[in-house]
Every structure is written in C-alpha cells, then in structure tokens.
Tab-separated table of C-alpha atoms and ligand atoms in Angstrom:
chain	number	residue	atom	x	y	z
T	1	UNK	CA	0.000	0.000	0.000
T	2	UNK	CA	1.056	3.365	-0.379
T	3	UNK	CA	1.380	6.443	-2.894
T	4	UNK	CA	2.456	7.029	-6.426
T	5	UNK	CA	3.177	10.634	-8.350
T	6	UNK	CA	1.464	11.982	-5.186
T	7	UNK	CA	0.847	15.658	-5.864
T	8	UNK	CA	-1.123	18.169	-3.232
T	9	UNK	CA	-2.126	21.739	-4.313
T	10	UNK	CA	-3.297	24.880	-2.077
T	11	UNK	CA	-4.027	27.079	-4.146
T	12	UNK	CA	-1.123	27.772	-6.385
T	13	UNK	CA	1.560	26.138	-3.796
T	14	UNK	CA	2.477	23.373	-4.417
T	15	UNK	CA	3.036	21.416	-1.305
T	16	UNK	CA	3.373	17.709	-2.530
T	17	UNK	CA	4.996	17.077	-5.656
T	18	UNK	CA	5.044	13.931	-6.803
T	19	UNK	CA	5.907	11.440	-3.571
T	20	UNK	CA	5.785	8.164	-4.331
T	21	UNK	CA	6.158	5.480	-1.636
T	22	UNK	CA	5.353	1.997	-0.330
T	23	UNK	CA	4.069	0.604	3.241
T	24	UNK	CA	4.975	-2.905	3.622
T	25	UNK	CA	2.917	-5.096	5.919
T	26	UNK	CA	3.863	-5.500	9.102
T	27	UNK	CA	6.527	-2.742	9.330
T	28	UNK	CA	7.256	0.583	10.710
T	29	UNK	CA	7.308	3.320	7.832
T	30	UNK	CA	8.583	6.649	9.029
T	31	UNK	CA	7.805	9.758	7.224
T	32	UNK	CA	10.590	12.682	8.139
T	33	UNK	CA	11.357	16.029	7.011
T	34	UNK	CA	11.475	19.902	7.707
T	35	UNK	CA	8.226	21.967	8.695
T	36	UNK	CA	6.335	22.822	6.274
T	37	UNK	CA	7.628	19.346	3.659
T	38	UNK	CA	4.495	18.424	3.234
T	39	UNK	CA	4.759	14.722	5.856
T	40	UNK	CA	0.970	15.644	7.225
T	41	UNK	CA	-0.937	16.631	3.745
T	42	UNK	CA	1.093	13.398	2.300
T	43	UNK	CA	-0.476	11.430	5.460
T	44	UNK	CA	-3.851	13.289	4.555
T	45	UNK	CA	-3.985	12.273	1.401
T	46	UNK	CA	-3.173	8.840	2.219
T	47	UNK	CA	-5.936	7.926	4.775
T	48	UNK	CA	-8.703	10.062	2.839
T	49	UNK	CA	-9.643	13.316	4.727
T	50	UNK	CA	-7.748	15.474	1.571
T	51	UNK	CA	-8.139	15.134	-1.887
T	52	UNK	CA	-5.158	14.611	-3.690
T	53	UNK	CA	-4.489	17.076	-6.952
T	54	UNK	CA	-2.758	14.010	-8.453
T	55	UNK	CA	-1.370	10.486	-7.518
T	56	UNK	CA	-2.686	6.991	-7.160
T	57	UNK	CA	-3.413	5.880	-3.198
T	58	UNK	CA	-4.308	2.183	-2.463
T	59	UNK	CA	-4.571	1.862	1.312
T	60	UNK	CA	-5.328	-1.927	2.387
T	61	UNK	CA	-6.971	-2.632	-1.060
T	62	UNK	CA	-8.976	0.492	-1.087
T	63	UNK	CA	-9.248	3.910	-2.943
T	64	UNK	CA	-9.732	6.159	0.224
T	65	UNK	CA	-11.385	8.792	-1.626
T	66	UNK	CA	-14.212	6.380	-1.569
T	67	UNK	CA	-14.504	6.170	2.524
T	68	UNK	CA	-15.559	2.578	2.472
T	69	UNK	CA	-16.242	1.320	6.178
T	70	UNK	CA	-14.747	-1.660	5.334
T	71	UNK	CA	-11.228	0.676	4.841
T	72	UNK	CA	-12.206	2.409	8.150
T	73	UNK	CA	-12.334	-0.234	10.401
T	74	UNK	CA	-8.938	-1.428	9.072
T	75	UNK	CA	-7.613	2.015	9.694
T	76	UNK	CA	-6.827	3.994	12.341
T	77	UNK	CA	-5.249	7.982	12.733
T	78	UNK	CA	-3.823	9.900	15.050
T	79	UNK	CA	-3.438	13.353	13.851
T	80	UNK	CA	-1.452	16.017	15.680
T	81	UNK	CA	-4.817	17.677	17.270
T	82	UNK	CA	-7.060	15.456	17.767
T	83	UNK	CA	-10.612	15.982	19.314
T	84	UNK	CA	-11.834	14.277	22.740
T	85	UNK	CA	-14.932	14.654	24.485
T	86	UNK	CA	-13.976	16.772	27.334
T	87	UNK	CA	-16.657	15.415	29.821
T	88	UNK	CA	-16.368	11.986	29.204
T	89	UNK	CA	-13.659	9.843	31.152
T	90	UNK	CA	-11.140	7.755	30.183
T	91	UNK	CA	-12.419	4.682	30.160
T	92	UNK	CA	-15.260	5.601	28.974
T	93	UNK	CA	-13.629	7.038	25.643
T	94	UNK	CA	-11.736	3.822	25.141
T	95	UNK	CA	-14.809	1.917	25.755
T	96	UNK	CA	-17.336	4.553	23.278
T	97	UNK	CA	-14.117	3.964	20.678
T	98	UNK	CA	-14.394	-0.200	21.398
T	99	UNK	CA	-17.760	-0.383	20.938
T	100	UNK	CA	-17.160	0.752	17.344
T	101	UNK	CA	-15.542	-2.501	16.697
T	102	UNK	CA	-16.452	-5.820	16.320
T	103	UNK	CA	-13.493	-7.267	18.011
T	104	UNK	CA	-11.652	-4.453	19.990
T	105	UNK	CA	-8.920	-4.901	22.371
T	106	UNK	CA	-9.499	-5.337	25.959
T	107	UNK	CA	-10.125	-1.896	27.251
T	108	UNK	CA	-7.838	-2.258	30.716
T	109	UNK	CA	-4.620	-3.405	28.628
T	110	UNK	CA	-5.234	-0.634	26.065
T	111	UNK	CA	-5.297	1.338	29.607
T	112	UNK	CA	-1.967	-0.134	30.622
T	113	UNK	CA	-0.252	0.053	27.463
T	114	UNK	CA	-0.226	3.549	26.610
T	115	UNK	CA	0.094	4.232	30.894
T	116	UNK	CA	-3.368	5.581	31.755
T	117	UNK	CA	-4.592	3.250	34.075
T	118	UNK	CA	-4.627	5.329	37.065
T	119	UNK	CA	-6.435	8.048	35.137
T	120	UNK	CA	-8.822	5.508	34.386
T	121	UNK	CA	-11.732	6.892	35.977
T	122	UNK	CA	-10.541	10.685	35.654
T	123	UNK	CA	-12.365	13.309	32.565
T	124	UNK	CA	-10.418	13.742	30.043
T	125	UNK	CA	-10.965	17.881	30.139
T	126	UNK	CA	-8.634	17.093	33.524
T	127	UNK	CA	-6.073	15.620	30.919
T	128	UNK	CA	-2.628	17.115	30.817
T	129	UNK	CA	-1.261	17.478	27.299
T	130	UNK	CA	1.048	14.715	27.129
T	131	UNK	CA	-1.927	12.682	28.789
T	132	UNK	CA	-4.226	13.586	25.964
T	133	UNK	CA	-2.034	12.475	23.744
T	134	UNK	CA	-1.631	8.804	25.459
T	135	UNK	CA	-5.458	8.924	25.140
T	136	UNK	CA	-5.691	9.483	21.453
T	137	UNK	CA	-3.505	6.822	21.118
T	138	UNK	CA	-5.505	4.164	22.922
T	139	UNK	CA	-8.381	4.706	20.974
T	140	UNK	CA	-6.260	4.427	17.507
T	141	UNK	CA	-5.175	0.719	18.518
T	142	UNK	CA	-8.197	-0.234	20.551
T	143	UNK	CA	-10.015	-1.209	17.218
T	144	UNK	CA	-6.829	-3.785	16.106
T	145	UNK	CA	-6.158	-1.688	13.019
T	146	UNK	CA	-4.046	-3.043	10.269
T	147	UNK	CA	-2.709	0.330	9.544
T	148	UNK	CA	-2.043	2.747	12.141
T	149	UNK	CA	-1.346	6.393	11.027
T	150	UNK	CA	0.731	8.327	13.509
T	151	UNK	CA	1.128	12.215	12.978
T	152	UNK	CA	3.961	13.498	15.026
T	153	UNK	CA	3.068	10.907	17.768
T	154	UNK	CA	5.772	11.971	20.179
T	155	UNK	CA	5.550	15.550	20.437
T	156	UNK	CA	5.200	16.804	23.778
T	157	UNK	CA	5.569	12.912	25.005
T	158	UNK	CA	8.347	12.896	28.549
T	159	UNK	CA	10.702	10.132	27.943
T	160	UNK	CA	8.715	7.284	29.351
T	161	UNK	CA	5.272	8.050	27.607
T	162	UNK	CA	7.654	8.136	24.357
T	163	UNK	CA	9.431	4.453	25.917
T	164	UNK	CA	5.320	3.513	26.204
T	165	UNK	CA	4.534	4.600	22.457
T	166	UNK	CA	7.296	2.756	20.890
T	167	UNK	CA	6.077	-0.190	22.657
T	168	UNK	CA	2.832	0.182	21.447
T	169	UNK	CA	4.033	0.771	18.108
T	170	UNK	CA	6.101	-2.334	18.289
T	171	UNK	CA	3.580	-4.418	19.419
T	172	UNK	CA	1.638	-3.548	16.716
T	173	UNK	CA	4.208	-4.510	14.498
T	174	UNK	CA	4.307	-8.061	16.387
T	175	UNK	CA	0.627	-8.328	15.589
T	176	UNK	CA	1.035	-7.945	11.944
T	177	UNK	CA	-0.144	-4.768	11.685
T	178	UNK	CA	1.302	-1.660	9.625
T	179	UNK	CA	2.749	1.926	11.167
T	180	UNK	CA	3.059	4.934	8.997
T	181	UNK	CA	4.634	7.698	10.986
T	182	UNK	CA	6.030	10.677	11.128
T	183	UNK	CA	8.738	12.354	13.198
T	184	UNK	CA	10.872	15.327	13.756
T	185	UNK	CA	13.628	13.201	16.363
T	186	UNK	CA	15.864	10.964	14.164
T	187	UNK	CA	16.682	8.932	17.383
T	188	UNK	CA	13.197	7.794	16.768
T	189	UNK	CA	13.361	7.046	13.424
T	190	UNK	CA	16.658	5.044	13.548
T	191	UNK	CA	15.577	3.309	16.652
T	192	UNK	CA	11.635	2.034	15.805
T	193	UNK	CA	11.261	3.012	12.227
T	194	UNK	CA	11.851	-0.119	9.975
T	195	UNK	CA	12.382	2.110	6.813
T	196	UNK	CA	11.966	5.810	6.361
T	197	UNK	CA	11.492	8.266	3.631
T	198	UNK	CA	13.180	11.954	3.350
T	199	UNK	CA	10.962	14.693	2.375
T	200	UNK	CA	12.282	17.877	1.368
T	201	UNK	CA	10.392	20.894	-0.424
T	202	UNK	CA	7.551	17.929	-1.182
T	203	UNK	CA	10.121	15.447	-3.013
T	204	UNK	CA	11.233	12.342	-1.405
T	205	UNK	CA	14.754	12.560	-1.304
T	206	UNK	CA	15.752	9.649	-0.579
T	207	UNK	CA	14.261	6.516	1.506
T	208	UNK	CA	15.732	3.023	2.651
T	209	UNK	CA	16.245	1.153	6.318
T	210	UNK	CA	18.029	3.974	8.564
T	211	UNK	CA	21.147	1.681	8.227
T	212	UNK	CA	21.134	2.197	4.601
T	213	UNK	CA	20.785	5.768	4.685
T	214	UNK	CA	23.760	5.803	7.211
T	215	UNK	CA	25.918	3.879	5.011
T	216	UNK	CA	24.913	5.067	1.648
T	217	UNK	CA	24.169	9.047	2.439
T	218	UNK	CA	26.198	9.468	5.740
T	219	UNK	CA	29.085	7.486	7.250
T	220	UNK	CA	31.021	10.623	7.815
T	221	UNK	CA	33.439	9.292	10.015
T	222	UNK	CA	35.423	11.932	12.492
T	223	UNK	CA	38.811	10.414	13.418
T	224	UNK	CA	40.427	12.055	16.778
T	225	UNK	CA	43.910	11.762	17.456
T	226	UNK	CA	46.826	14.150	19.334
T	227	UNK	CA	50.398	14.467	17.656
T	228	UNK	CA	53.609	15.767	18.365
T	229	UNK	CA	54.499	15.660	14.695
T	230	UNK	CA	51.771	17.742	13.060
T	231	UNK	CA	54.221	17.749	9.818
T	232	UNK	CA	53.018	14.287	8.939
T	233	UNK	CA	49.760	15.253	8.635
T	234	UNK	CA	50.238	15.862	4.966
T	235	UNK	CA	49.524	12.315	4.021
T	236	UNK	CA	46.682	12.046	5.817
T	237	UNK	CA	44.999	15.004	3.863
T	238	UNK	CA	46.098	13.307	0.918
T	239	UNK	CA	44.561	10.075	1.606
T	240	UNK	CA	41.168	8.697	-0.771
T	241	UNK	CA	37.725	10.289	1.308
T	242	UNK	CA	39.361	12.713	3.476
T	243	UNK	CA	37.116	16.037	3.286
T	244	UNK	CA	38.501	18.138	6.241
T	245	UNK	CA	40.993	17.700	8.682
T	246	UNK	CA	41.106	20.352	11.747
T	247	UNK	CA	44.033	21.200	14.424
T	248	UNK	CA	44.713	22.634	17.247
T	249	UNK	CA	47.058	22.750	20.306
T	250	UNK	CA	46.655	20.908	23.072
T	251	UNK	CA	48.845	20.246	25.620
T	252	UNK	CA	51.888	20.697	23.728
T	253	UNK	CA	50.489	18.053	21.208
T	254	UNK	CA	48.124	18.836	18.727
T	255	UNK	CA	44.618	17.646	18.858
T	256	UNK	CA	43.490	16.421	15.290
T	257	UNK	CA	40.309	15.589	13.948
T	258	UNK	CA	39.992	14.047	10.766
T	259	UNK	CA	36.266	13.746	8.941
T	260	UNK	CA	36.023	11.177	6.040
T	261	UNK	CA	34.238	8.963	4.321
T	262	UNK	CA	36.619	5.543	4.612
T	263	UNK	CA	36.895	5.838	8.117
T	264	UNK	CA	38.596	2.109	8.145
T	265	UNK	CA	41.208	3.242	5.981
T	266	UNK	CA	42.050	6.450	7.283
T	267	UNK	CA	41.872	4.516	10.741
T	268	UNK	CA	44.325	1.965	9.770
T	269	UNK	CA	46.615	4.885	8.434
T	270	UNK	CA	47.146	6.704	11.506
T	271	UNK	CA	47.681	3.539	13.786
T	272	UNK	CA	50.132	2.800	11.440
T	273	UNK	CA	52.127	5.882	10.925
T	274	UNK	CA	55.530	5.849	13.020
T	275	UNK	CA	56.521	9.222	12.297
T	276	UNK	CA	52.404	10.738	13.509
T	277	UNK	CA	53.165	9.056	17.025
T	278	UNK	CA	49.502	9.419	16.885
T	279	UNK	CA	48.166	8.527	20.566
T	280	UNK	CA	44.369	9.212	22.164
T	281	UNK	CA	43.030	7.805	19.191
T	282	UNK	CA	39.106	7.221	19.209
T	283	UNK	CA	36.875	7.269	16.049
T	284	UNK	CA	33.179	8.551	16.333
T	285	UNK	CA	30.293	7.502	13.273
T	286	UNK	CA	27.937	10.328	12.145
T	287	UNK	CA	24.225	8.994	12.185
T	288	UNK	CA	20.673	9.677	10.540
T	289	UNK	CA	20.878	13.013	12.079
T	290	UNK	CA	23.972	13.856	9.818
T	291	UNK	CA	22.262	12.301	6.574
T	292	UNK	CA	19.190	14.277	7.875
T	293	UNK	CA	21.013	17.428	7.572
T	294	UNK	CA	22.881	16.395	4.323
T	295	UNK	CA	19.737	16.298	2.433
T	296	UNK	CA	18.019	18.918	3.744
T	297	UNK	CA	20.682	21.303	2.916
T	298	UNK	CA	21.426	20.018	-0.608
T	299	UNK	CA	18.097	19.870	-1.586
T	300	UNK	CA	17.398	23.125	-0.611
T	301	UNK	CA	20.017	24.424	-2.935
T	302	UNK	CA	18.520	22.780	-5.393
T	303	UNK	CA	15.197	23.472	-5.055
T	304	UNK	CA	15.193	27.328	-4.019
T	305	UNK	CA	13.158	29.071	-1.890
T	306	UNK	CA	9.933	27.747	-2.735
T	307	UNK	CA	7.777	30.689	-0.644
T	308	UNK	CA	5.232	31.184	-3.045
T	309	UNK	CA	1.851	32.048	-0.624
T	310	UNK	CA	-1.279	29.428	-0.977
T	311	UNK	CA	-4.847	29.901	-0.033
T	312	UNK	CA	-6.895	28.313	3.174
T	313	UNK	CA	-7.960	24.877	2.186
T	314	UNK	CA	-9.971	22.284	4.261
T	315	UNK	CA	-10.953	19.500	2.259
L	401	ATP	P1	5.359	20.099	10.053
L	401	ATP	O1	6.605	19.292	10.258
L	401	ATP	O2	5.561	21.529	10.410
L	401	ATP	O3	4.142	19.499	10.662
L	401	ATP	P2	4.639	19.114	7.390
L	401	ATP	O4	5.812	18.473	6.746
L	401	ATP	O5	3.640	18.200	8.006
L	401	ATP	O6	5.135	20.192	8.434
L	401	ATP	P3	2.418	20.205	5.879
L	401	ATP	O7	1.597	20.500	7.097
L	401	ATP	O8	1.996	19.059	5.030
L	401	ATP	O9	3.964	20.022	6.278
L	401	ATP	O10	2.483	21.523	5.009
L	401	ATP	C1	3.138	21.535	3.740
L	401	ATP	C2	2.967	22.928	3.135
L	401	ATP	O11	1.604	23.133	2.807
L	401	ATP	C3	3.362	24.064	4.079
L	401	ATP	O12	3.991	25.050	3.299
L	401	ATP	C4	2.046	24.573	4.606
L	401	ATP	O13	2.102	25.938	4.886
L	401	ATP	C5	1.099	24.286	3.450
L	401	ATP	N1	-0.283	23.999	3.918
L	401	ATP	C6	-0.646	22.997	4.744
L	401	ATP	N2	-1.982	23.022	4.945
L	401	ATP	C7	-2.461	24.082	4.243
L	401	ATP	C8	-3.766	24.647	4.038
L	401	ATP	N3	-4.851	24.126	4.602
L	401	ATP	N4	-3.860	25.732	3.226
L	401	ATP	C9	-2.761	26.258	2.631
L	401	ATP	N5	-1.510	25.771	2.775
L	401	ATP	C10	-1.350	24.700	3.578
C-alpha cells in the first residue's frame, strides 16, 4: 500500500509534488522532514480526509477517496490535534471507541499500554497534554487496526510516555499490523522506524532502512587523534575520502580531527604511521541526524526558496 506521483495543491503552492512510496505489511514506515515538507498533507492524502491534486493511493486494497467502512475499520489515525470529548472519562472514551468494533482490544490493557490506568476513571478535560495524547492513542489501537497512522506521535511525550509509544508501536508490528509515521527526532526514526522516507520541499529525497541511509548518504566518520608531529599530517589530507581535517594545540600536542568517508582506511593509516606518534586515538560515526542534515541542505540548494503564498484549504 502506499502512494504514487502523489501531488497536493493549495491554491497555487504546491506542497506535494510527486511522492511516491510503499508501506509494507507488518513494518514501521517513518515519514521525516522539515516543517512545512508536506509529511501531514502526504499522510492526509493517504488515509482520505484530503483530496489529492494528483497520484494513485491504495490503502489496504482500497481507494480512500471512496470512505468505504470496510477501509475504516482497518484504519486507524492519530493526527497532531485530535478531538476528545472533554466530559467523558477515560475509560469511557476507550470503551465509546471499542464499541465501534467488532473485536476491539481489551479496554484495561489498552489502559496499561499507553500508561493511563490510574487516570482511568478521571475526565479527560482534567487531561494534561502529554496525557491527551496517550489517550488518542488508545483509541487508535483499541479497534486492532491493520494500519495505524501516527502524525507526530511523540511531540510533547516525557521520555517514558515516548518508551510507552514505541512499545505500542512495536507491538503492533508483532501483531502484523502496519505503522506509517512521522517524526521530527531521528533517534526515533533510527531506533523504531523499519524504513523511512526523506521529504524535502515535497520530493522524497531519498528513503531506505536507517542503516542504509547511514551507510549510503552518511558514514562521515570523524577520526580524533593528538600528535607531536603535526608535519606528517600531509599524508593524511592526501589520503582517498578525506574532506577536512582540523588542528589545534593541546597540551603541547596537537589535537586532530579528521572527517572522512573511509573511516577504516584512514583509521588503519594513523595507527600505522611511526613518524604521527599518533596517541588518544578514538573514532566517532555520524548517524541519521547527519544524513538528515545532508539532504536537507542540498536539496534546498537545489530546489530554491519555494515561498510562493497558498490559499486556506480544508478538504
Ligand atoms: P510540520 O513538520 O511543520 O508538521 P509538514 O511536513 O507536516 O510540516 P504540511 O503541514 O503538510 O507540512 O504543510 C506543507 C505545506 O503546505 C506548508 O507550506 C504549509 O504551509 C502548506 N499547507 C498545509 N496546509 C495548508 C492549508 N490548509 N492551506 C494552505 N496551505 C497549507
């Protein structure tokens, strides 16, 4: 399931052009990008509640421009604001969202899952944020969806509510079912997202397992070393995947770092080198963060500032 030649419109902005991706079953798709890349119209789009300008969408089977219940019951969303009823109580709104489905989860280990069961019996208007939040995700997995639609799920979560989600999100996974999210912490996606997908300006950039993003886009490698003979640093610079090497005194040594591609190589090098006396050696790999950064900054070369205003839309 997923979205081909995806294109969103508002008004004469154009704020999806042409996103194209796949959900597999059973895995953990994460969506990430800058404000304003267009992650929530492309999830939008995707479960129904905004008409694409162009694309193909096949969620589960379905078209969800056609709101079949058959797709609904399979299908469940958290957006970023979602609306409660503020006099109800918690269990109650698990138990109003269960009775929507013919074979919901138990309603007191949905409770303990996402860590409301003492505010079991509390109203949700007495809620803190990051409590709401738990809420609106018990009621997206009390109906055993197949896909689970996550908008920004861990905003405003404190570290164990987030340690809660990722449970739930992996448990999910263990189930069979599918979990398209997105996310602005790229700890996140490289620790629970199965495969993720870059979007810049609109565009996927670039998408694949966080591991293959690391290796492929990243592995910027920063070698740290002191020397007493910073004259032998010459070969280092001159060595294959080398793109910077910094100094500076330390000690009466000189404190070198040394960022490259072939970290291995440039690794063994050092060690190796006599005459560099090289000693305090330690290596440290750049992550999904760095690749993050990488492609946000090239493609916004290479798109330009794309400011152009667009007009209130709601459907
Ligand atoms: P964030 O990370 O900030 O949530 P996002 O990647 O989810 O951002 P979108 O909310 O999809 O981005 O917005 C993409 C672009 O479309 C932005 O430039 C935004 O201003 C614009 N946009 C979103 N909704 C509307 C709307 N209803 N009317 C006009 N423009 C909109």
């Amino acid at each position: 399931m997923g979205v081909d030649g995806l294109r969103k419109s508002y008004g004469d902005k154009e704020a999806v052009r042409g996103v194209s991706l796949e959900i597999r079953t059973s895995e953990v798709f994460g969506l990430i990008g800058p404000n304003g890349a267009g992650k929530t119209t492309t999830l939008e789009c995707l479960v129904g509640v905004r008409r694409p300008t162009a694309g193909l969408i096949r969620v589960l089977g379905f078209d969800p421009a056609g709101r079949s219940l058959e797709l609904r019951r399979q299908l469940a969303v958290q957006p970023q604001e979602g609306t409660l009823f503020p006099q109800l109580r918690v269990r109650e709104t698990i138990e109003m969202w269960a009775s929507f489905y013919s074979q919901p989860m138990d309603v007191d280990q949905v409770l303990s899952e996402v860590g409301l069961a003492e505010q079991a019996g509390q109203k949700v208007k007495a809620l803190s944020g990051g409590q709401r939040r738990r809420l609106l995700l018990a009621v997206s997995i009390v109906g055993r969806p197949k896909l689970l639609v996550l908008d920004e799920p861990a905003a405003g979560l404190d570290p164990q509510a987030r340690e809660l989600l990722w449970n739930v999100i992996r448990a999910h996974r263990r189930a069979g079912g599918s979990t398209l999210l997105t996310t602005h912490d790229m700890n996140e996606a490289a620790q629970l997202c199965d495969r993720v997908g870059v979007l810049v300006a609109g565009k996927v950039v670039a998408s694949g397992t966080p591991a293959e993003l690391v290796r492929d886009l990243g592995g910027l490698s920063t070698i740290s070393f002191t020397t007493d003979a910073p004259a032998s640093l010459a070969a280092v610079r001159m060595l294959p995947g080398v793109s910077g090497v910094r100094t500076e005194s330390s000690r009466g040594r000189v404190l070198v770092q040394v960022s490259t591609k072939q970290g291995d190589a440039v690794l063994k090098h050092v060690a190796s080198t006599p005459t560099l006396n090289a000693m305090d050696l330690s290596v440290a790999h750049g992550g999904l963060d760095e690749v993050f950064r990488n492609l946000v900054a090239s493609a916004s070369k290479d798109s330009g500032d794309d400011k152009a205003g667009g007009s209130d839309e709601s459907s």
